[in-house]
CSV table of C-alpha atoms in Angstrom, one decimal:
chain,number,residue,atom,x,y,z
A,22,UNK,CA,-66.2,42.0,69.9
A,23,UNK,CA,-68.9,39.5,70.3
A,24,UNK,CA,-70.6,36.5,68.8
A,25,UNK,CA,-73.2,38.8,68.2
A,26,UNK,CA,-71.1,40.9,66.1
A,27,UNK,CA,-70.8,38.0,63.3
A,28,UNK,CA,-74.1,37.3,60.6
A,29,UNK,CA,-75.1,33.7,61.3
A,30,UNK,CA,-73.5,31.7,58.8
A,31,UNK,CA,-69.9,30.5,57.2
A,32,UNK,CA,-67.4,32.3,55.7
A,33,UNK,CA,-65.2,30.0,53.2
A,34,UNK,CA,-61.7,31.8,53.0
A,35,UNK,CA,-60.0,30.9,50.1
A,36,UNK,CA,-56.5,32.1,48.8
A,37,UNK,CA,-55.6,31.9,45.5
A,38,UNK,CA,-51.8,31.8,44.5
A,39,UNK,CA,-51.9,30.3,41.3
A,40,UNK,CA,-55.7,29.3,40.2
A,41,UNK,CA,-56.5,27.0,37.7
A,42,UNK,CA,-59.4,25.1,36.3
A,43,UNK,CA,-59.8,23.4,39.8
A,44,UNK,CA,-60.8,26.7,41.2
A,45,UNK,CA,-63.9,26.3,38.9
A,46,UNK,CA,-64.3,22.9,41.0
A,47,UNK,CA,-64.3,24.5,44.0
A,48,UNK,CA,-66.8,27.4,42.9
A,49,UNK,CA,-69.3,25.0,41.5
A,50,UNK,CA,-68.7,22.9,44.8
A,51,UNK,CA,-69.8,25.8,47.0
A,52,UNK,CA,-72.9,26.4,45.2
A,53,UNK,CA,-74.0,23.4,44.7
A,54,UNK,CA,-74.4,23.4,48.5
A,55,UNK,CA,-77.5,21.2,49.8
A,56,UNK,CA,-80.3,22.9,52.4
A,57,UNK,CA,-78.6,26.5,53.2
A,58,UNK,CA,-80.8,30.1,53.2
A,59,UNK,CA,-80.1,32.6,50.9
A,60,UNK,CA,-76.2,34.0,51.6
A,61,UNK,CA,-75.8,31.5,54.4
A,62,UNK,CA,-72.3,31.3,52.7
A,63,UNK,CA,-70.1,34.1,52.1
A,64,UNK,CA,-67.3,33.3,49.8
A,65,UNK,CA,-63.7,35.0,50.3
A,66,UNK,CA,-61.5,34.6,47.1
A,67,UNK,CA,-58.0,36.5,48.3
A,68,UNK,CA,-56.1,36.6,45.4
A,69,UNK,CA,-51.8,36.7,46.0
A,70,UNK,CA,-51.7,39.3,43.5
A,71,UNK,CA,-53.8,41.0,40.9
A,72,UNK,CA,-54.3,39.1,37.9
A,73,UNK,CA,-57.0,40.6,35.6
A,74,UNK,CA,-57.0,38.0,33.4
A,75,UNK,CA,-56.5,34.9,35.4
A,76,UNK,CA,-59.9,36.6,37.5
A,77,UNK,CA,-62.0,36.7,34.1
A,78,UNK,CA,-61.7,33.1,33.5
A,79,UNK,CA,-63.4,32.5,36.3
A,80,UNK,CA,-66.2,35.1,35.4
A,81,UNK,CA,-69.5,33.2,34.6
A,82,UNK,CA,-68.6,30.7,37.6
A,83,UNK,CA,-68.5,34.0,39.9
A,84,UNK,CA,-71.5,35.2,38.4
A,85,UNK,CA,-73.7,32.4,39.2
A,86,UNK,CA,-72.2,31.6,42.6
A,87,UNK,CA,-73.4,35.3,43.0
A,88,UNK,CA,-77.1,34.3,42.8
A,89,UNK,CA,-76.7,31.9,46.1
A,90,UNK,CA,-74.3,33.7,48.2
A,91,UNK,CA,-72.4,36.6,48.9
A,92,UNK,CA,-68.6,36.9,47.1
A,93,UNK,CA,-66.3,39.4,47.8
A,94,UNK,CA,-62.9,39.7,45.8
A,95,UNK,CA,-60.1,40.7,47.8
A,96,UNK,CA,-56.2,41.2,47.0
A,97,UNK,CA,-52.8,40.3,48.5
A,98,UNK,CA,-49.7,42.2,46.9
A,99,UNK,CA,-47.8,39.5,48.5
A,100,UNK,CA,-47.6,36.4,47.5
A,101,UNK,CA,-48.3,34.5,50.6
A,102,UNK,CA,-51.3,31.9,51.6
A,103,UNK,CA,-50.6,33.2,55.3
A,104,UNK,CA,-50.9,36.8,54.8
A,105,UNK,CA,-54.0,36.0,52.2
A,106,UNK,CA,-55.6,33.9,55.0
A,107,UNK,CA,-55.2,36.9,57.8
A,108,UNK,CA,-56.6,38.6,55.2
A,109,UNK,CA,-60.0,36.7,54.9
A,110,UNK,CA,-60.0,36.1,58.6
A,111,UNK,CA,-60.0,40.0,59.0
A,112,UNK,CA,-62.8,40.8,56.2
A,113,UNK,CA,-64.8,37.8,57.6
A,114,UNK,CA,-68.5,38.3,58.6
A,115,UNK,CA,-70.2,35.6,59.2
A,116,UNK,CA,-70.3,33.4,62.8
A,117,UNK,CA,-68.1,30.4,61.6
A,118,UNK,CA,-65.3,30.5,59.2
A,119,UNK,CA,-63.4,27.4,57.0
A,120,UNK,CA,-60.1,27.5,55.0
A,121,UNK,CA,-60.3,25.9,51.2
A,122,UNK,CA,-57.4,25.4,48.9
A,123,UNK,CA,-58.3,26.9,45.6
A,124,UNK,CA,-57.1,23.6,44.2
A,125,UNK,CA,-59.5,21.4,46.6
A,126,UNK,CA,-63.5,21.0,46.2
A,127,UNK,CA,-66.1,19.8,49.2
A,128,UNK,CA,-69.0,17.6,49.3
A,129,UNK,CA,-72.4,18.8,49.0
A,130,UNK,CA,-73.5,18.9,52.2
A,131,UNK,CA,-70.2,19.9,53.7
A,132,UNK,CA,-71.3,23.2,55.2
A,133,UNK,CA,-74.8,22.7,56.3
A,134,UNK,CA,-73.7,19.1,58.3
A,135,UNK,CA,-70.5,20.8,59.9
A,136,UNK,CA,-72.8,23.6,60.9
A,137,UNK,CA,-75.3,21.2,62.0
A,138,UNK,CA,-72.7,19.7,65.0
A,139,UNK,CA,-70.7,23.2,65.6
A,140,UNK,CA,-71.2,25.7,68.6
A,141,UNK,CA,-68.7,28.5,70.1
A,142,UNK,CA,-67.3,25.8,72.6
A,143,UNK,CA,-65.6,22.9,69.5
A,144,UNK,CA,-64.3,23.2,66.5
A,145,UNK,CA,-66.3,20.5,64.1
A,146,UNK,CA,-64.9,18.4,61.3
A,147,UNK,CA,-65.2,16.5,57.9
A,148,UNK,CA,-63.7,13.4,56.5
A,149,UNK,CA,-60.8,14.1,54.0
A,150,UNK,CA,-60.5,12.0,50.8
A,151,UNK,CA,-56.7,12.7,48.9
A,152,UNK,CA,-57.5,12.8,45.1
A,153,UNK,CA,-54.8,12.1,42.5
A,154,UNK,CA,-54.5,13.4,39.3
A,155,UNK,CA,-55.2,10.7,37.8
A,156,UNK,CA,-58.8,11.0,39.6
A,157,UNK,CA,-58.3,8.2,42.2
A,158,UNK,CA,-59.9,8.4,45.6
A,159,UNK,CA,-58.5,7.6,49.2
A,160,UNK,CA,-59.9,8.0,52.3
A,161,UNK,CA,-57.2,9.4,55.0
A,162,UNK,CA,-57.7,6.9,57.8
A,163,UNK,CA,-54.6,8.3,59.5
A,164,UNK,CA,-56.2,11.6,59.3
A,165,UNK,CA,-59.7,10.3,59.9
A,166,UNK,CA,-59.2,8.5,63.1
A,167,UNK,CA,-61.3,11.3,65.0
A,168,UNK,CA,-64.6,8.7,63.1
A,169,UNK,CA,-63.6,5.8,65.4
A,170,UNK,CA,-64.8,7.8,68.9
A,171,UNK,CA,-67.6,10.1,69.7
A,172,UNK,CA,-65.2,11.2,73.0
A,173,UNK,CA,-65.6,15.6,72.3
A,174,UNK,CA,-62.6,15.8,74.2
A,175,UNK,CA,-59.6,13.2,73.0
A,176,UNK,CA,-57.7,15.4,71.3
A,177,UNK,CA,-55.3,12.6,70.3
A,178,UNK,CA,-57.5,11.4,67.8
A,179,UNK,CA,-58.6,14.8,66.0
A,180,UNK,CA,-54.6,15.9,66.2
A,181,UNK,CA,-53.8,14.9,62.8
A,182,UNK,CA,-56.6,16.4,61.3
A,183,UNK,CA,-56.6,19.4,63.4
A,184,UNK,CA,-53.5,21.2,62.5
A,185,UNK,CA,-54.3,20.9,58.6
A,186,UNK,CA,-56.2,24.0,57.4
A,187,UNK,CA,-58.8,21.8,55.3
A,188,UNK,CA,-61.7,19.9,56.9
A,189,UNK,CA,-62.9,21.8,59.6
A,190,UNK,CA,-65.3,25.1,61.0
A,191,UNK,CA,-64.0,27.0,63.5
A,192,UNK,CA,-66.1,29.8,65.3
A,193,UNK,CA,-65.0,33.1,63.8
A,194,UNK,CA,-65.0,35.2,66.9
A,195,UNK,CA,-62.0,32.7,68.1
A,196,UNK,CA,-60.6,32.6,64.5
A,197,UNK,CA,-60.0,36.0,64.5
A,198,UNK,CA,-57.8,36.1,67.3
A,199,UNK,CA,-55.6,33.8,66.0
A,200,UNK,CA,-52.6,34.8,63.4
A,201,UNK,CA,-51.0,32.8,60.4
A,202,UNK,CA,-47.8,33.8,61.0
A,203,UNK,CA,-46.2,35.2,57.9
A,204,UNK,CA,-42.6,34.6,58.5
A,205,UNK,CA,-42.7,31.0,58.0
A,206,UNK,CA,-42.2,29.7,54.9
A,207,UNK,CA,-44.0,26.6,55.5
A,208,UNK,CA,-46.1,24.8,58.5
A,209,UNK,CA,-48.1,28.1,59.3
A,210,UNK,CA,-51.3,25.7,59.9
A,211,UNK,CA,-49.3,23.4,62.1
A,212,UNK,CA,-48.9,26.9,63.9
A,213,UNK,CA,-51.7,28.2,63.9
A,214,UNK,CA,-54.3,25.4,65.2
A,215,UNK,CA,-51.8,24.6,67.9
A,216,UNK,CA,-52.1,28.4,69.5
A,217,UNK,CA,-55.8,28.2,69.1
A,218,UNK,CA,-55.9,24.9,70.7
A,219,UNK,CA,-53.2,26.2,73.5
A,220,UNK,CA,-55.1,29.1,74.2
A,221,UNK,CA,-58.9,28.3,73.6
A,222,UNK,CA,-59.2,24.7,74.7
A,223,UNK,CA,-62.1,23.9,72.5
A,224,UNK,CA,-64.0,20.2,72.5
A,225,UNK,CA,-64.6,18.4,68.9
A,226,UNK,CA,-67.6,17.3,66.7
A,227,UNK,CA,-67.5,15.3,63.9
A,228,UNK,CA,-69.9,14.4,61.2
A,229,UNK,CA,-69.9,11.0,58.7
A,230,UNK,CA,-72.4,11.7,56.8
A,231,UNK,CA,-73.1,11.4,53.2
A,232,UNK,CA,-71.6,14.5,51.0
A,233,UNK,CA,-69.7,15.7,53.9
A,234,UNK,CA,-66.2,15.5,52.7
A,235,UNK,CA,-63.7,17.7,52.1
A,236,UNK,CA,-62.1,16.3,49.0
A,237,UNK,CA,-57.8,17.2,49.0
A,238,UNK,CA,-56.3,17.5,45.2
A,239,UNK,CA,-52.6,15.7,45.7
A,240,UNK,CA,-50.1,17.2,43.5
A,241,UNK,CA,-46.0,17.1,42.7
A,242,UNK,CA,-46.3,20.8,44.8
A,243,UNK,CA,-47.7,19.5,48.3
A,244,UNK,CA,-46.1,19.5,51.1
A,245,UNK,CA,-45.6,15.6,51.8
A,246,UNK,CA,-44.2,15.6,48.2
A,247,UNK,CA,-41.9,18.5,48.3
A,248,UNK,CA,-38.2,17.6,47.0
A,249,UNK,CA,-36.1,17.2,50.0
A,250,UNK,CA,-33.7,20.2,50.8
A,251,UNK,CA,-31.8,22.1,53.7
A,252,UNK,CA,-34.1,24.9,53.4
A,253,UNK,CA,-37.0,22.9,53.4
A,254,UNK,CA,-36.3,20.2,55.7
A,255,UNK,CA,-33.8,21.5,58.3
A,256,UNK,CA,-34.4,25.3,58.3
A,257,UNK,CA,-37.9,25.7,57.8
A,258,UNK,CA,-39.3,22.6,60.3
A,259,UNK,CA,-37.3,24.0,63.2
A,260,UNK,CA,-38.9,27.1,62.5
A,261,UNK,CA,-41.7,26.0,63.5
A,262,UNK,CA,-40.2,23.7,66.2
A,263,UNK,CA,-39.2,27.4,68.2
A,264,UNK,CA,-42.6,28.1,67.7
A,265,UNK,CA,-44.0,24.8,69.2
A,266,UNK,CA,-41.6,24.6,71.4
A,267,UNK,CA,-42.5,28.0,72.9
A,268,UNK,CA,-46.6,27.7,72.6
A,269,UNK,CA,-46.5,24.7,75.0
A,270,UNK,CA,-47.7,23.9,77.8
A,271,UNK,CA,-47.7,21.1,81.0
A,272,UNK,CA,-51.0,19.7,80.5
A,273,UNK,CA,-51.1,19.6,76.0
A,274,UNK,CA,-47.2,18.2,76.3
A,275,UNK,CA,-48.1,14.9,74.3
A,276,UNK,CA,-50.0,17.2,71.7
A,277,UNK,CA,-47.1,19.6,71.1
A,278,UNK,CA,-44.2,16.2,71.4
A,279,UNK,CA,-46.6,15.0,68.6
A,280,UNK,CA,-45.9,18.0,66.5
A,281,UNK,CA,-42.7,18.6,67.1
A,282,UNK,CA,-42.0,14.9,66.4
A,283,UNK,CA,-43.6,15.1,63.2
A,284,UNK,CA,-41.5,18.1,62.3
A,285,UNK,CA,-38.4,16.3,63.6
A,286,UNK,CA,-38.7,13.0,60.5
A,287,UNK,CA,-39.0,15.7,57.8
A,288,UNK,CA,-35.2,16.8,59.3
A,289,UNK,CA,-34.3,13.5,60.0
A,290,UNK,CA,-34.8,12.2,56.8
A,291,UNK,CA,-32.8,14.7,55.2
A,292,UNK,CA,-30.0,14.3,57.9
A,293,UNK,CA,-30.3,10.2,56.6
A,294,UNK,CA,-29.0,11.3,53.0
A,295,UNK,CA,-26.8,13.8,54.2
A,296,UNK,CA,-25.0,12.5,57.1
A,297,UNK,CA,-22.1,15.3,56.5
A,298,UNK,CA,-24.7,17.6,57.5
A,299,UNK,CA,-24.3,16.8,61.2
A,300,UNK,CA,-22.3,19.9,62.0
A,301,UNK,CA,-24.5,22.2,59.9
A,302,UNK,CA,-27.8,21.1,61.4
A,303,UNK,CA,-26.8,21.3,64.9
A,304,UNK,CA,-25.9,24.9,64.0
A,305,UNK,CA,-29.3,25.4,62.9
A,306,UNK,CA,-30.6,24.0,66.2
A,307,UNK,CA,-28.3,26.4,68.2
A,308,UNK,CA,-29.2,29.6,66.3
A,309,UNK,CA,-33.0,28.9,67.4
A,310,UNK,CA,-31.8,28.3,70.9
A,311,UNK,CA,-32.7,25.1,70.9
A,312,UNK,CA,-29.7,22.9,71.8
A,313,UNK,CA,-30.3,22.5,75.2
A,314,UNK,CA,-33.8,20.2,74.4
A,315,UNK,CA,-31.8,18.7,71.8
A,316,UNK,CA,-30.6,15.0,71.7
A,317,UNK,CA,-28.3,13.1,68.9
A,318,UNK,CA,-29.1,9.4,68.9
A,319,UNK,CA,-29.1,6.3,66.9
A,320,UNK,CA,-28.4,9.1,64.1
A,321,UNK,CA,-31.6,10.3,65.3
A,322,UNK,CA,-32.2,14.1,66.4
A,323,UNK,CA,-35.0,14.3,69.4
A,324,UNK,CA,-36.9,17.1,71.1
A,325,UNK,CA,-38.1,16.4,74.2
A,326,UNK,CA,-40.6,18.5,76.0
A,327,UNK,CA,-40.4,17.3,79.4
């Protein structure tokens, strides 16, 4: 497969595990899209299960996004963004490709600027701005750092905006060969953009342009907010530590130790509250065959890499 295989344009994946009225946000977002021909966009709505009726509130909206671009309905008997995301990634056509939450929106020049700045070689990206409920704004500076330097190649700026789904285009024939991988339960992203990164290398653009945002709806069920647990922050982080731990390599070690650390304070804090839990979590550690990268200090659990 070739670049030449893929219609020029981007393909906006989108799964949908429990829609609401912000999905009619995002809908109106994408076609309200500024200085793109005629089914530029091709709009991937993956539903995690079939839902007749949940699908027919969004009728009219799909209707008129109709008129501007191409939107194809697809289903996922399993309710997983993951799988729903390989899905889209599989059915997509066009020669760049972007992941949307069904509960997020994007500015109105989001696609045409990104597209403006991308090629095969980088993957580009857009400012995030976290939304509350409550309708207030912030910008992410922590996430937007990669605005402070036009340097295509320091990674250690783009890395906390990188291994989020939201924000970005990627070139699809790269995309493609990349899996979410389904058998975690969370951190799939973190994942996924660190293979793609470890095996594809790509540089970085960035746009800062007016109505080039990608605008992230925070609610009680993201993941910075989920309620602290075992599962949640012991099991399910060091599954993806094994996974880190086995994409990396020499010369990205500060980029995976970055990761991995960031992993490590979501088991850490839990380890804070539950101090009896010492035994329990270095079991965890040891079924993943991790132990031997593993230190206990300062009632601190490290990874080291090197």
């Amino acid at each position: 497969m070739s670049n030449e295989d893929f219609k020029e344009g981007v393909s906006i994946i989108v799964p949908c595990t429990r829609p609401n009225e912000y999905l009619g946000k995002l809908l109106d977002s994408i076609y309200n899209q500024q200085g793109l021909n005629q089914d530029f966009i091709e709009v991937i709505l993956v539903f995690n299960g079939y839902n007749e009726f949940i699908i027919e509130k969004f009728t009219d909206k799909l209707e008129k996004l109709k008129t501007k671009h191409q939107v194809r309905l697809l289903y996922n008997s399993v309710g997983s963004a993951s799988k729903a995301r390989n899905i889209g990634l599989e059915a997509s056509t066009r020669s760049f490709i972007c992941f949307c939450d069904d509960d997020d929106w994007i500015g109105v020049n989001y696609i045409n600027n990104l597209y403006k700045v991308s090629d095969l070689s980088n993957i580009a990206f857009a400012p995030i701005i976290d939304v509350s409920m409550d309708g207030k704004k912030e910008s992410r500076e922590d996430i937007n750092r990669f605005l402070k330097s036009d340097n295509s190649n320091d990674l250690s700026l783009y890395s906390r905006a990188l291994t989020l789904n939201a924000c970005k285009l990627i070139p699809t024939i790269y995309a493609k060969k990349v899996n979410f991988d389904e058998a975690l339960m969370s951190g799939e992203d973190v994942v996924y953009f660190c293979e793609y990164v470890s095996r594809f290398r790509p540089s970085f653009a960035h746009v800062n342009n007016g109505g080039c945002y990608y605008y992230r709806l925070k609610t009680k069920d993201s993941t910075s907010r989920q309620s602290m647990s075992y599962e949640f922050n012991v099991e399910q982080r060091l599954d993806v530590i094994k996974k880190l731990v086995d994409l990396a390599t020499a010369d990205l070690n500060n980029f995976f130790q970055s990761k991995i650390n960031a992993q490590l304070s979501f088991l850490n804090k839990y380890f804070i509250k539950n101090s009896n839990s010492l035994s329990s979590i270095r079991k965890s550690f040891e079924s993943r065959s991790l132990s031997d990268l593993t230190m206990f200090k300062n009632d601190r659990f490290y990874i080291n890499l090197s």
